[in-house]
Structure formats: C-alpha cells, structure tokens
Amino acid sequence: MSQYTKDLTPDSLKDKVVVLTGGANGIGASLVEYAVQNSAYVCFGDLTTEAGEEVARKVNNGSSPPRAVFVQTDVTKYDSVLGLFDKAMEVYGHIDHAVAGAGISEIGNVFDPALDMESIRQPPTTKVMDVNMNGCLYVARIASVYLRQNRPSATPTDRSIILVSSIAGFKESPGLFIYQASKHGVLGLMRALRLYLFPAHGIRINAICPWMTTTAMVKGVQDGWFKAGLPVNSPMDVAMVIGKVLGDTELNGTSMYVEGGRAWEIEANIDRLEPQWLGEEPSRSLARGQAVLGSGSNWIK
C-alpha cells in the first residue's frame, strides 16, 4: 500500500458546493464541519432531523448564503435523494462534489444458528443493502448528471464523487454478512465507474474505506478494541481524509484505507501485484480483455 500524505491546500474546497448524505452524525457531521472550516458550502441530508438541523445551526453562524443546508433525506428512496440535489441547486446554483456517506450496520443475524425449517421462511430485511448499496448507487447516478449542470465549458472545473465503503469492502468481517456484501458492492460500483465517468464527463470518483472509527456502529466491539491497543479513527480523522480526496484533482479511481487517522491507497498495488496473485499468463490475457472492454460503453446497446 502507498500511504496518502497529501495535505489539503487552502483553496481546494473554497466556495465549492458539496452534497452529502448521512451528515447528521458521526463521520458525516464531522465532514460538514471540516468542509465549512475550509470555506465550502454543504447541502447535506439525513433521516435524523433534529441532529441534522443542529449541525447546520452550529456551522452556519448567521452566514448568508448559509454555509450548510440540511434536508431530511431517506437514501433508500430515489425521489428523496433527488430532493437533496434539487435543494443544493436551488440554494447554490451548481454542485461540485457529492459524497455518499449514509450507512448503517448489520441488523440481526441472517445466518442465526437458531434458524429452523419454520423461521427460515421469513426473508431477511433488505434495509442494510438498501441504505449502504442502493443509497450509494442513487447518489452516484444523480450526481453524474447534476455535477455537469450550470458549468461554462470554456472554464472547466473539478468535479468528483466519493463513495464511503469500509474495511469490510475488501477484508472479511465475520458476522457482518449483509453489511460486508453491501460495502463490497460500493467498491465494485466505484471500480465500474472510474473508467466511465472521468473520460466522458470529467467527473472523478473515489472510495473511502475506514477501519475502526468511534461511532455508534462499533459500541459492541470497541471495549475489546481499546484493550488490545489497536488503532482507532475519530470521525474527524475520516472526514479530513474525505476532504483531502475531494480537493485532490489528481485522484480518480482510488480506494483509501483509513486507520488511526492515516490513509493508504489500495487500488494501485492490487493492480501492480496482479501478475503475482493471479499469475503472469492470466494477467496478460486479462489485460487484453480489459482493453477490449474499454470504458464499458458497449455492454448495453
């Protein structure tokens, strides 16, 4: 892995408009604060209205136009995510960056050893997949159009999408069956889009994969974690990495693993070491096939 150490330049986020899902608590709330501290505007959504409005009130401090606007948003509903983007356009006139940050942890145990021939007839909840995977899909799809609006072609500006995955996006997480599947899907979506969005529309896309972060999601395991002396992220640690990736115009198609407030990029080494873990001959064949596929625009005609 290559450690990512680039700092955010003073003007990287200045007057940029960021749309964010999952901004009322945890990493999302810290990102609202960090973005505003760096002179960005943020239109953010969450289901938790009271907490979201408090975050906006805290960072705005009477600014006009407001540095942060909160919109109650359910990322499992496409129209609700559209409404968040529409609000950003209404208030700010354009959008520079979008961050799909909404996420929830595992609900119950879909492989409970107590399951029997009767209880197995009840299907598991789809909510985790709906929030974590479909929520990212909705944000990315809508952003791919909204980020292109109200921009003079003579003066192109940087635009990007960030999808928040997890360490569970590439490393096994026993017990988090649906959560892990959804976070793998988020990385898959980013990888499918990185050669598709940037050449066609100039929109960068990257992923963030935090390890243990002190949010409500980890209450059940954090005591053992602390006793073991393992690295821990604060929500602001992760928010700062997201902010730096948003502001780094050179990044497209990367996945940042975040541990103890530090970040490492994982995609380059996966590609570089492919001949070793896959084999040199199949790696060469795979490369030829990938070249034929190109951006993937010919799959559906």
PDB file of C-alpha atoms in Angstrom:
ATOM      1  CA  MET A   1       0.000   0.000   0.000  1.00  0.00           C
ATOM      2  CA  SER A   2       1.044   3.585  -0.587  1.00  0.00           C
ATOM      3  CA  GLN A   3       0.394   5.965   2.283  1.00  0.00           C
ATOM      4  CA  TYR A   4      -1.553   9.040   1.234  1.00  0.00           C
ATOM      5  CA  THR A   5       0.031  12.089   2.817  1.00  0.00           C
ATOM      6  CA  LYS A   6      -1.064  14.978   0.613  1.00  0.00           C
ATOM      7  CA  ASP A   7      -2.410  17.962   2.532  1.00  0.00           C
ATOM      8  CA  LEU A   8      -5.470  19.972   1.641  1.00  0.00           C
ATOM      9  CA  THR A   9      -4.405  23.233   0.016  1.00  0.00           C
ATOM     10  CA  PRO A  10      -6.032  26.436   1.329  1.00  0.00           C
ATOM     11  CA  ASP A  11      -8.191  26.935  -1.778  1.00  0.00           C
ATOM     12  CA  SER A  12      -9.018  23.304  -2.581  1.00  0.00           C
ATOM     13  CA  LEU A  13     -12.550  23.499  -1.173  1.00  0.00           C
ATOM     14  CA  LYS A  14     -13.049  27.260  -1.144  1.00  0.00           C
ATOM     15  CA  ASP A  15     -16.587  28.075  -2.329  1.00  0.00           C
ATOM     16  CA  LYS A  16     -17.082  24.522  -3.595  1.00  0.00           C
ATOM     17  CA  VAL A  17     -20.580  23.073  -3.192  1.00  0.00           C
ATOM     18  CA  VAL A  18     -20.710  19.612  -1.648  1.00  0.00           C
ATOM     19  CA  VAL A  19     -23.791  17.388  -1.467  1.00  0.00           C
ATOM     20  CA  LEU A  20     -23.549  14.813   1.320  1.00  0.00           C
ATOM     21  CA  THR A  21     -25.798  12.009   2.555  1.00  0.00           C
ATOM     22  CA  GLY A  22     -25.543  10.874   6.164  1.00  0.00           C
ATOM     23  CA  GLY A  23     -24.441  14.222   7.553  1.00  0.00           C
ATOM     24  CA  ALA A  24     -26.239  14.433  10.895  1.00  0.00           C
ATOM     25  CA  ASN A  25     -23.937  12.225  12.968  1.00  0.00           C
ATOM     26  CA  GLY A  26     -20.516  10.620  13.101  1.00  0.00           C
ATOM     27  CA  ILE A  27     -18.231  10.934  10.098  1.00  0.00           C
ATOM     28  CA  GLY A  28     -20.820  12.868   8.091  1.00  0.00           C
ATOM     29  CA  ALA A  29     -21.320  15.538  10.740  1.00  0.00           C
ATOM     30  CA  SER A  30     -17.556  15.923  11.047  1.00  0.00           C
ATOM     31  CA  LEU A  31     -17.286  16.288   7.265  1.00  0.00           C
ATOM     32  CA  VAL A  32     -19.871  19.094   7.288  1.00  0.00           C
ATOM     33  CA  GLU A  33     -17.802  20.866   9.928  1.00  0.00           C
ATOM     34  CA  TYR A  34     -14.485  20.266   8.157  1.00  0.00           C
ATOM     35  CA  ALA A  35     -15.794  21.363   4.756  1.00  0.00           C
ATOM     36  CA  VAL A  36     -17.238  24.574   6.168  1.00  0.00           C
ATOM     37  CA  GLN A  37     -13.989  25.255   8.043  1.00  0.00           C
ATOM     38  CA  ASN A  38     -12.316  25.101   4.638  1.00  0.00           C
ATOM     39  CA  SER A  39     -14.788  27.577   3.101  1.00  0.00           C
ATOM     40  CA  ALA A  40     -17.013  25.074   1.264  1.00  0.00           C
ATOM     41  CA  TYR A  41     -20.805  25.065   1.083  1.00  0.00           C
ATOM     42  CA  VAL A  42     -22.570  21.838   2.087  1.00  0.00           C
ATOM     43  CA  CYS A  43     -26.084  20.634   1.376  1.00  0.00           C
ATOM     44  CA  PHE A  44     -26.489  17.521   3.476  1.00  0.00           C
ATOM     45  CA  GLY A  45     -29.206  15.003   4.166  1.00  0.00           C
ATOM     46  CA  ASP A  46     -30.089  12.521   6.864  1.00  0.00           C
ATOM     47  CA  LEU A  47     -33.151  10.912   8.396  1.00  0.00           C
ATOM     48  CA  THR A  48     -32.357  12.372  11.819  1.00  0.00           C
ATOM     49  CA  THR A  49     -33.908  15.819  11.531  1.00  0.00           C
ATOM     50  CA  GLU A  50     -33.118  17.238  14.967  1.00  0.00           C
ATOM     51  CA  ALA A  51     -29.435  16.270  14.812  1.00  0.00           C
ATOM     52  CA  GLY A  52     -29.117  17.479  11.217  1.00  0.00           C
ATOM     53  CA  GLU A  53     -30.616  20.858  11.958  1.00  0.00           C
ATOM     54  CA  GLU A  54     -28.307  21.227  14.956  1.00  0.00           C
ATOM     55  CA  VAL A  55     -25.237  20.515  12.809  1.00  0.00           C
ATOM     56  CA  ALA A  56     -26.355  23.175  10.312  1.00  0.00           C
ATOM     57  CA  ARG A  57     -27.071  25.703  13.044  1.00  0.00           C
ATOM     58  CA  LYS A  58     -23.671  25.090  14.620  1.00  0.00           C
ATOM     59  CA  VAL A  59     -21.627  25.694  11.470  1.00  0.00           C
ATOM     60  CA  ASN A  60     -23.644  28.476   9.853  1.00  0.00           C
ATOM     61  CA  ASN A  61     -23.210  31.207  12.436  1.00  0.00           C
ATOM     62  CA  GLY A  62     -25.572  33.514  10.547  1.00  0.00           C
ATOM     63  CA  SER A  63     -23.775  33.293   7.197  1.00  0.00           C
ATOM     64  CA  SER A  64     -25.652  34.278   4.030  1.00  0.00           C
ATOM     65  CA  PRO A  65     -25.982  32.268   1.912  1.00  0.00           C
ATOM     66  CA  PRO A  66     -25.821  29.565   4.566  1.00  0.00           C
ATOM     67  CA  ARG A  67     -22.625  27.543   4.560  1.00  0.00           C
ATOM     68  CA  ALA A  68     -24.655  24.415   5.338  1.00  0.00           C
ATOM     69  CA  VAL A  69     -28.212  23.452   4.470  1.00  0.00           C
ATOM     70  CA  PHE A  70     -29.902  20.401   5.968  1.00  0.00           C
ATOM     71  CA  VAL A  71     -32.605  18.422   4.136  1.00  0.00           C
ATOM     72  CA  GLN A  72     -34.322  15.417   5.685  1.00  0.00           C
ATOM     73  CA  THR A  73     -33.352  12.613   3.302  1.00  0.00           C
ATOM     74  CA  ASP A  74     -34.076   8.904   3.062  1.00  0.00           C
ATOM     75  CA  VAL A  75     -31.364   7.415   0.832  1.00  0.00           C
ATOM     76  CA  THR A  76     -33.462   4.293   0.220  1.00  0.00           C
ATOM     77  CA  LYS A  77     -35.917   6.473  -1.729  1.00  0.00           C
ATOM     78  CA  TYR A  78     -34.710   7.797  -5.079  1.00  0.00           C
ATOM     79  CA  ASP A  79     -37.018  10.829  -5.035  1.00  0.00           C
ATOM     80  CA  SER A  80     -35.715  11.791  -1.611  1.00  0.00           C
ATOM     81  CA  VAL A  81     -32.108  11.807  -2.842  1.00  0.00           C
ATOM     82  CA  LEU A  82     -33.208  13.829  -5.872  1.00  0.00           C
ATOM     83  CA  GLY A  83     -34.772  16.335  -3.495  1.00  0.00           C
ATOM     84  CA  LEU A  84     -31.439  16.792  -1.727  1.00  0.00           C
ATOM     85  CA  PHE A  85     -29.676  17.559  -5.010  1.00  0.00           C
ATOM     86  CA  ASP A  86     -32.512  19.848  -6.093  1.00  0.00           C
ATOM     87  CA  LYS A  87     -32.161  21.819  -2.873  1.00  0.00           C
ATOM     88  CA  ALA A  88     -28.445  22.283  -3.450  1.00  0.00           C
ATOM     89  CA  MET A  89     -29.129  23.587  -6.958  1.00  0.00           C
ATOM     90  CA  GLU A  90     -31.851  25.901  -5.653  1.00  0.00           C
ATOM     91  CA  VAL A  91     -29.633  27.429  -2.971  1.00  0.00           C
ATOM     92  CA  TYR A  92     -26.208  27.421  -4.629  1.00  0.00           C
ATOM     93  CA  GLY A  93     -26.864  27.151  -8.384  1.00  0.00           C
ATOM     94  CA  HIS A  94     -24.400  24.330  -9.042  1.00  0.00           C
ATOM     95  CA  ILE A  95     -22.734  21.314  -7.381  1.00  0.00           C
ATOM     96  CA  ASP A  96     -19.013  20.481  -7.374  1.00  0.00           C
ATOM     97  CA  HIS A  97     -18.758  17.320  -5.285  1.00  0.00           C
ATOM     98  CA  ALA A  98     -21.052  14.587  -3.977  1.00  0.00           C
ATOM     99  CA  VAL A  99     -20.356  12.254  -1.056  1.00  0.00           C
ATOM    100  CA  ALA A 100     -22.433   9.131  -0.435  1.00  0.00           C
ATOM    101  CA  GLY A 101     -21.843   8.839   3.290  1.00  0.00           C
ATOM    102  CA  ALA A 102     -25.071   7.368   4.653  1.00  0.00           C
ATOM    103  CA  GLY A 103     -24.676   3.900   6.104  1.00  0.00           C
ATOM    104  CA  ILE A 104     -25.989   1.530   8.741  1.00  0.00           C
ATOM    105  CA  SER A 105     -24.573  -1.575  10.380  1.00  0.00           C
ATOM    106  CA  GLU A 106     -25.847  -5.154  10.453  1.00  0.00           C
ATOM    107  CA  ILE A 107     -29.423  -5.776  11.591  1.00  0.00           C
ATOM    108  CA  GLY A 108     -29.777  -9.074  13.425  1.00  0.00           C
ATOM    109  CA  ASN A 109     -28.096 -12.296  12.274  1.00  0.00           C
ATOM    110  CA  VAL A 110     -29.348 -13.548   8.923  1.00  0.00           C
ATOM    111  CA  PHE A 111     -27.400 -16.785   9.476  1.00  0.00           C
ATOM    112  CA  ASP A 112     -28.545 -17.293  13.071  1.00  0.00           C
ATOM    113  CA  PRO A 113     -27.758 -20.853  14.228  1.00  0.00           C
ATOM    114  CA  ALA A 114     -31.233 -20.912  15.773  1.00  0.00           C
ATOM    115  CA  LEU A 115     -32.888 -20.759  12.343  1.00  0.00           C
ATOM    116  CA  ASP A 116     -35.109 -23.751  11.656  1.00  0.00           C
ATOM    117  CA  MET A 117     -37.429 -25.011   8.932  1.00  0.00           C
ATOM    118  CA  GLU A 118     -40.149 -22.631  10.081  1.00  0.00           C
ATOM    119  CA  SER A 119     -38.205 -19.419  10.763  1.00  0.00           C
ATOM    120  CA  ILE A 120     -36.188 -19.711   7.547  1.00  0.00           C
ATOM    121  CA  ARG A 121     -39.382 -18.981   5.609  1.00  0.00           C
ATOM    122  CA  GLN A 122     -39.248 -15.364   6.784  1.00  0.00           C
ATOM    123  CA  PRO A 123     -36.958 -13.378   4.414  1.00  0.00           C
ATOM    124  CA  PRO A 124     -34.229 -11.198   5.932  1.00  0.00           C
ATOM    125  CA  THR A 125     -34.525  -7.422   5.925  1.00  0.00           C
ATOM    126  CA  THR A 126     -33.132  -5.626   2.895  1.00  0.00           C
ATOM    127  CA  LYS A 127     -32.640  -2.348   4.767  1.00  0.00           C
ATOM    128  CA  VAL A 128     -28.846  -2.655   5.150  1.00  0.00           C
ATOM    129  CA  MET A 129     -28.412  -3.263   1.428  1.00  0.00           C
ATOM    130  CA  ASP A 130     -30.929  -0.542   0.597  1.00  0.00           C
ATOM    131  CA  VAL A 131     -29.077   2.095   2.643  1.00  0.00           C
ATOM    132  CA  ASN A 132     -25.467   1.100   2.068  1.00  0.00           C
ATOM    133  CA  MET A 133     -25.519  -0.062  -1.548  1.00  0.00           C
ATOM    134  CA  ASN A 134     -28.594   1.425  -3.205  1.00  0.00           C
ATOM    135  CA  GLY A 135     -28.031   4.730  -1.398  1.00  0.00           C
ATOM    136  CA  CYS A 136     -24.570   4.973  -2.996  1.00  0.00           C
ATOM    137  CA  LEU A 137     -25.974   3.961  -6.374  1.00  0.00           C
ATOM    138  CA  TYR A 138     -28.631   6.677  -6.203  1.00  0.00           C
ATOM    139  CA  VAL A 139     -26.130   9.373  -5.197  1.00  0.00           C
ATOM    140  CA  ALA A 140     -23.655   8.392  -7.920  1.00  0.00           C
ATOM    141  CA  ARG A 141     -26.310   8.234 -10.639  1.00  0.00           C
ATOM    142  CA  ILE A 142     -27.893  11.582  -9.775  1.00  0.00           C
ATOM    143  CA  ALA A 143     -24.508  13.254  -9.249  1.00  0.00           C
ATOM    144  CA  SER A 144     -23.327  12.099 -12.682  1.00  0.00           C
ATOM    145  CA  VAL A 145     -25.908  14.481 -14.177  1.00  0.00           C
ATOM    146  CA  TYR A 146     -26.214  17.265 -11.600  1.00  0.00           C
ATOM    147  CA  LEU A 147     -22.450  17.861 -11.407  1.00  0.00           C
ATOM    148  CA  ARG A 148     -22.486  18.736 -15.121  1.00  0.00           C
ATOM    149  CA  GLN A 149     -25.108  21.479 -14.828  1.00  0.00           C
ATOM    150  CA  ASN A 150     -24.515  25.248 -14.912  1.00  0.00           C
ATOM    151  CA  ARG A 151     -20.848  24.994 -15.861  1.00  0.00           C
ATOM    152  CA  PRO A 152     -19.374  27.108 -18.673  1.00  0.00           C
ATOM    153  CA  SER A 153     -17.438  24.782 -20.960  1.00  0.00           C
ATOM    154  CA  ALA A 154     -14.762  27.393 -21.517  1.00  0.00           C
ATOM    155  CA  THR A 155     -13.684  27.203 -17.862  1.00  0.00           C
ATOM    156  CA  PRO A 156     -13.853  23.556 -16.769  1.00  0.00           C
ATOM    157  CA  THR A 157     -13.714  22.992 -13.039  1.00  0.00           C
ATOM    158  CA  ASP A 158     -13.017  19.949 -10.917  1.00  0.00           C
ATOM    159  CA  ARG A 159     -15.926  17.692 -10.004  1.00  0.00           C
ATOM    160  CA  SER A 160     -15.951  14.454  -8.053  1.00  0.00           C
ATOM    161  CA  ILE A 161     -17.939  11.768  -6.283  1.00  0.00           C
ATOM    162  CA  ILE A 162     -16.866   9.923  -3.146  1.00  0.00           C
ATOM    163  CA  LEU A 163     -18.484   6.661  -2.053  1.00  0.00           C
ATOM    164  CA  VAL A 164     -17.934   5.661   1.576  1.00  0.00           C
ATOM    165  CA  SER A 165     -17.217   1.952   1.839  1.00  0.00           C
ATOM    166  CA  SER A 166     -15.401   0.278   4.760  1.00  0.00           C
ATOM    167  CA  ILE A 167     -12.553  -2.022   5.672  1.00  0.00           C
ATOM    168  CA  ALA A 168     -15.339  -4.591   5.163  1.00  0.00           C
ATOM    169  CA  GLY A 169     -15.271  -3.619   1.498  1.00  0.00           C
ATOM    170  CA  PHE A 170     -12.098  -5.642   0.983  1.00  0.00           C
ATOM    171  CA  LYS A 171     -11.405  -7.604   4.202  1.00  0.00           C
ATOM    172  CA  GLU A 172     -13.617 -10.275   5.751  1.00  0.00           C
ATOM    173  CA  SER A 173     -15.758  -9.104   8.667  1.00  0.00           C
ATOM    174  CA  PRO A 174     -17.281 -12.191  10.327  1.00  0.00           C
ATOM    175  CA  GLY A 175     -20.845 -11.647  11.491  1.00  0.00           C
ATOM    176  CA  LEU A 176     -21.464  -8.632   9.245  1.00  0.00           C
ATOM    177  CA  PHE A 177     -22.906 -10.649   6.390  1.00  0.00           C
ATOM    178  CA  ILE A 178     -25.144  -8.124   4.627  1.00  0.00           C
ATOM    179  CA  TYR A 179     -23.059  -5.138   5.706  1.00  0.00           C
ATOM    180  CA  GLN A 180     -19.940  -6.675   4.160  1.00  0.00           C
ATOM    181  CA  ALA A 181     -21.738  -7.593   0.946  1.00  0.00           C
ATOM    182  CA  SER A 182     -23.025  -4.028   0.636  1.00  0.00           C
ATOM    183  CA  LYS A 183     -19.604  -2.479   1.226  1.00  0.00           C
ATOM    184  CA  HIS A 184     -18.013  -4.818  -1.329  1.00  0.00           C
ATOM    185  CA  GLY A 185     -20.705  -3.574  -3.701  1.00  0.00           C
ATOM    186  CA  VAL A 186     -19.744   0.037  -3.051  1.00  0.00           C
ATOM    187  CA  LEU A 187     -16.149  -0.651  -4.132  1.00  0.00           C
ATOM    188  CA  GLY A 188     -17.465  -2.522  -7.150  1.00  0.00           C
ATOM    189  CA  LEU A 189     -19.568   0.468  -8.138  1.00  0.00           C
ATOM    190  CA  MET A 190     -16.601   2.815  -7.839  1.00  0.00           C
ATOM    191  CA  ARG A 191     -14.440   0.484  -9.953  1.00  0.00           C
ATOM    192  CA  ALA A 192     -17.144   0.204 -12.608  1.00  0.00           C
ATOM    193  CA  LEU A 193     -17.438   3.998 -12.838  1.00  0.00           C
ATOM    194  CA  ARG A 194     -13.827   5.167 -12.681  1.00  0.00           C
ATOM    195  CA  LEU A 195     -13.102   4.496 -16.352  1.00  0.00           C
ATOM    196  CA  TYR A 196     -16.603   5.525 -17.364  1.00  0.00           C
ATOM    197  CA  LEU A 197     -17.345   8.877 -15.721  1.00  0.00           C
ATOM    198  CA  PHE A 198     -13.992  10.596 -15.925  1.00  0.00           C
ATOM    199  CA  PRO A 199     -13.225  10.271 -19.658  1.00  0.00           C
ATOM    200  CA  ALA A 200     -16.789  11.032 -20.691  1.00  0.00           C
ATOM    201  CA  HIS A 201     -17.731  13.768 -18.220  1.00  0.00           C
ATOM    202  CA  GLY A 202     -14.600  14.780 -16.311  1.00  0.00           C
ATOM    203  CA  ILE A 203     -16.079  13.531 -13.022  1.00  0.00           C
ATOM    204  CA  ARG A 204     -13.626  11.839 -10.681  1.00  0.00           C
ATOM    205  CA  ILE A 205     -14.823   9.031  -8.405  1.00  0.00           C
ATOM    206  CA  ASN A 206     -13.060   7.593  -5.347  1.00  0.00           C
ATOM    207  CA  ALA A 207     -13.873   5.435  -2.330  1.00  0.00           C
ATOM    208  CA  ILE A 208     -13.080   5.697   1.379  1.00  0.00           C
ATOM    209  CA  CYS A 209     -12.616   2.552   3.492  1.00  0.00           C
ATOM    210  CA  PRO A 210     -12.403   3.404   7.204  1.00  0.00           C
ATOM    211  CA  TRP A 211     -11.257   0.841   9.760  1.00  0.00           C
ATOM    212  CA  MET A 212     -12.410   1.082  13.385  1.00  0.00           C
ATOM    213  CA  THR A 213     -13.990   4.520  13.885  1.00  0.00           C
ATOM    214  CA  THR A 214     -15.570   5.707  17.121  1.00  0.00           C
ATOM    215  CA  THR A 215     -19.194   5.955  16.009  1.00  0.00           C
ATOM    216  CA  ALA A 216     -22.387   4.360  17.305  1.00  0.00           C
ATOM    217  CA  MET A 217     -21.833   1.424  14.936  1.00  0.00           C
ATOM    218  CA  VAL A 218     -18.923  -0.021  16.928  1.00  0.00           C
ATOM    219  CA  LYS A 219     -20.203   0.130  20.513  1.00  0.00           C
ATOM    220  CA  GLY A 220     -20.434  -3.646  20.752  1.00  0.00           C
ATOM    221  CA  VAL A 221     -16.753  -4.247  19.981  1.00  0.00           C
ATOM    222  CA  GLN A 222     -14.923  -1.070  20.936  1.00  0.00           C
ATOM    223  CA  ASP A 223     -14.025  -2.078  24.527  1.00  0.00           C
ATOM    224  CA  GLY A 224     -12.081  -5.107  23.344  1.00  0.00           C
ATOM    225  CA  TRP A 225     -10.523  -2.983  20.621  1.00  0.00           C
ATOM    226  CA  PHE A 226      -9.258  -0.399  23.082  1.00  0.00           C
ATOM    227  CA  LYS A 227      -7.894  -3.077  25.414  1.00  0.00           C
ATOM    228  CA  ALA A 228      -5.928  -4.564  22.522  1.00  0.00           C
ATOM    229  CA  GLY A 229      -4.348  -1.174  21.835  1.00  0.00           C
ATOM    230  CA  LEU A 230      -5.357  -1.199  18.177  1.00  0.00           C
ATOM    231  CA  PRO A 231      -5.504   1.963  16.017  1.00  0.00           C
ATOM    232  CA  VAL A 232      -8.746   3.940  16.143  1.00  0.00           C
ATOM    233  CA  ASN A 233     -10.108   6.694  13.916  1.00  0.00           C
ATOM    234  CA  SER A 234     -12.122   9.590  15.229  1.00  0.00           C
ATOM    235  CA  PRO A 235     -14.961  10.700  12.926  1.00  0.00           C
ATOM    236  CA  MET A 236     -12.971  13.855  12.179  1.00  0.00           C
ATOM    237  CA  ASP A 237      -9.947  11.762  11.162  1.00  0.00           C
ATOM    238  CA  VAL A 238     -12.014  10.130   8.430  1.00  0.00           C
ATOM    239  CA  ALA A 239     -13.709  13.409   7.476  1.00  0.00           C
ATOM    240  CA  MET A 240     -10.314  15.027   6.933  1.00  0.00           C
ATOM    241  CA  VAL A 241      -9.247  12.229   4.585  1.00  0.00           C
ATOM    242  CA  ILE A 242     -12.503  12.629   2.646  1.00  0.00           C
ATOM    243  CA  GLY A 243     -11.931  16.366   2.423  1.00  0.00           C
ATOM    244  CA  LYS A 244      -8.394  15.889   1.131  1.00  0.00           C
ATOM    245  CA  VAL A 245      -9.552  13.409  -1.523  1.00  0.00           C
ATOM    246  CA  LEU A 246     -12.315  15.799  -2.583  1.00  0.00           C
ATOM    247  CA  GLY A 247      -9.740  18.543  -3.042  1.00  0.00           C
ATOM    248  CA  ASP A 248      -7.112  16.433  -4.810  1.00  0.00           C
ATOM    249  CA  THR A 249      -7.743  16.901  -8.534  1.00  0.00           C
ATOM    250  CA  GLU A 250      -5.245  14.147  -9.411  1.00  0.00           C
ATOM    251  CA  LEU A 251      -7.205  11.333  -7.762  1.00  0.00           C
ATOM    252  CA  ASN A 252      -9.600   9.141  -9.713  1.00  0.00           C
ATOM    253  CA  GLY A 253     -10.465   5.504  -9.081  1.00  0.00           C
ATOM    254  CA  THR A 254      -8.687   5.203  -5.748  1.00  0.00           C
ATOM    255  CA  SER A 255      -9.722   3.489  -2.518  1.00  0.00           C
ATOM    256  CA  MET A 256      -8.355   4.993   0.677  1.00  0.00           C
ATOM    257  CA  TYR A 257      -7.991   2.674   3.671  1.00  0.00           C
ATOM    258  CA  VAL A 258      -8.137   4.849   6.803  1.00  0.00           C
ATOM    259  CA  GLU A 259      -6.518   3.607  10.017  1.00  0.00           C
ATOM    260  CA  GLY A 260      -5.731   5.660  13.093  1.00  0.00           C
ATOM    261  CA  GLY A 261      -6.161   8.898  11.177  1.00  0.00           C
ATOM    262  CA  ARG A 262      -3.778   7.845   8.394  1.00  0.00           C
ATOM    263  CA  ALA A 263      -4.700   6.784   4.857  1.00  0.00           C
ATOM    264  CA  TRP A 264      -3.309   4.264   2.381  1.00  0.00           C
ATOM    265  CA  GLU A 265      -4.333   3.844  -1.256  1.00  0.00           C
ATOM    266  CA  ILE A 266      -5.045   0.190  -2.101  1.00  0.00           C
ATOM    267  CA  GLU A 267      -6.049   0.079  -5.788  1.00  0.00           C
ATOM    268  CA  ALA A 268      -2.608   0.729  -7.307  1.00  0.00           C
ATOM    269  CA  ASN A 269      -0.984  -2.207  -5.516  1.00  0.00           C
ATOM    270  CA  ILE A 270      -3.869  -4.543  -6.320  1.00  0.00           C
ATOM    271  CA  ASP A 271      -3.207  -3.792  -9.989  1.00  0.00           C
ATOM    272  CA  ARG A 272       0.581  -3.767  -9.702  1.00  0.00           C
ATOM    273  CA  LEU A 273       0.744  -7.128  -7.946  1.00  0.00           C
ATOM    274  CA  GLU A 274      -1.841  -8.839 -10.129  1.00  0.00           C
ATOM    275  CA  PRO A 275       0.712 -10.986 -12.000  1.00  0.00           C
ATOM    276  CA  GLN A 276       1.826 -12.373  -8.620  1.00  0.00           C
ATOM    277  CA  TRP A 277      -1.557 -13.220  -7.107  1.00  0.00           C
ATOM    278  CA  LEU A 278      -3.328 -14.153 -10.343  1.00  0.00           C
ATOM    279  CA  GLY A 279      -0.396 -15.443 -12.375  1.00  0.00           C
ATOM    280  CA  GLU A 280       1.544 -13.802 -15.184  1.00  0.00           C
ATOM    281  CA  GLU A 281      -0.167 -15.575 -18.076  1.00  0.00           C
ATOM    282  CA  PRO A 282      -3.794 -15.000 -16.998  1.00  0.00           C
ATOM    283  CA  SER A 283      -2.868 -11.448 -16.020  1.00  0.00           C
ATOM    284  CA  ARG A 284      -1.691 -10.752 -19.566  1.00  0.00           C
ATOM    285  CA  SER A 285      -4.877 -12.242 -21.021  1.00  0.00           C
ATOM    286  CA  LEU A 286      -6.993 -10.271 -18.599  1.00  0.00           C
ATOM    287  CA  ALA A 287      -5.242  -7.036 -19.603  1.00  0.00           C
ATOM    288  CA  ARG A 288      -6.026  -7.690 -23.274  1.00  0.00           C
ATOM    289  CA  GLY A 289      -9.661  -8.350 -22.422  1.00  0.00           C
ATOM    290  CA  GLN A 290      -9.913  -5.196 -20.342  1.00  0.00           C
ATOM    291  CA  ALA A 291      -8.517  -3.190 -23.249  1.00  0.00           C
ATOM    292  CA  VAL A 292     -11.241  -4.569 -25.496  1.00  0.00           C
ATOM    293  CA  LEU A 293     -13.925  -3.615 -22.955  1.00  0.00           C
ATOM    294  CA  GLY A 294     -12.570  -0.069 -22.664  1.00  0.00           C
ATOM    295  CA  SER A 295     -14.943   2.175 -20.728  1.00  0.00           C
ATOM    296  CA  GLY A 296     -17.709  -0.430 -20.898  1.00  0.00           C
ATOM    297  CA  SER A 297     -19.961   1.750 -23.019  1.00  0.00           C
ATOM    298  CA  ASN A 298     -20.708  -1.122 -25.450  1.00  0.00           C
ATOM    299  CA  TRP A 299     -22.321  -3.515 -22.954  1.00  0.00           C
ATOM    300  CA  ILE A 300     -25.808  -2.148 -23.487  1.00  0.00           C
ATOM    301  CA  LYS A 301     -26.811  -1.024 -26.971  1.00  0.00           C
TER     302      LYS A 301
END
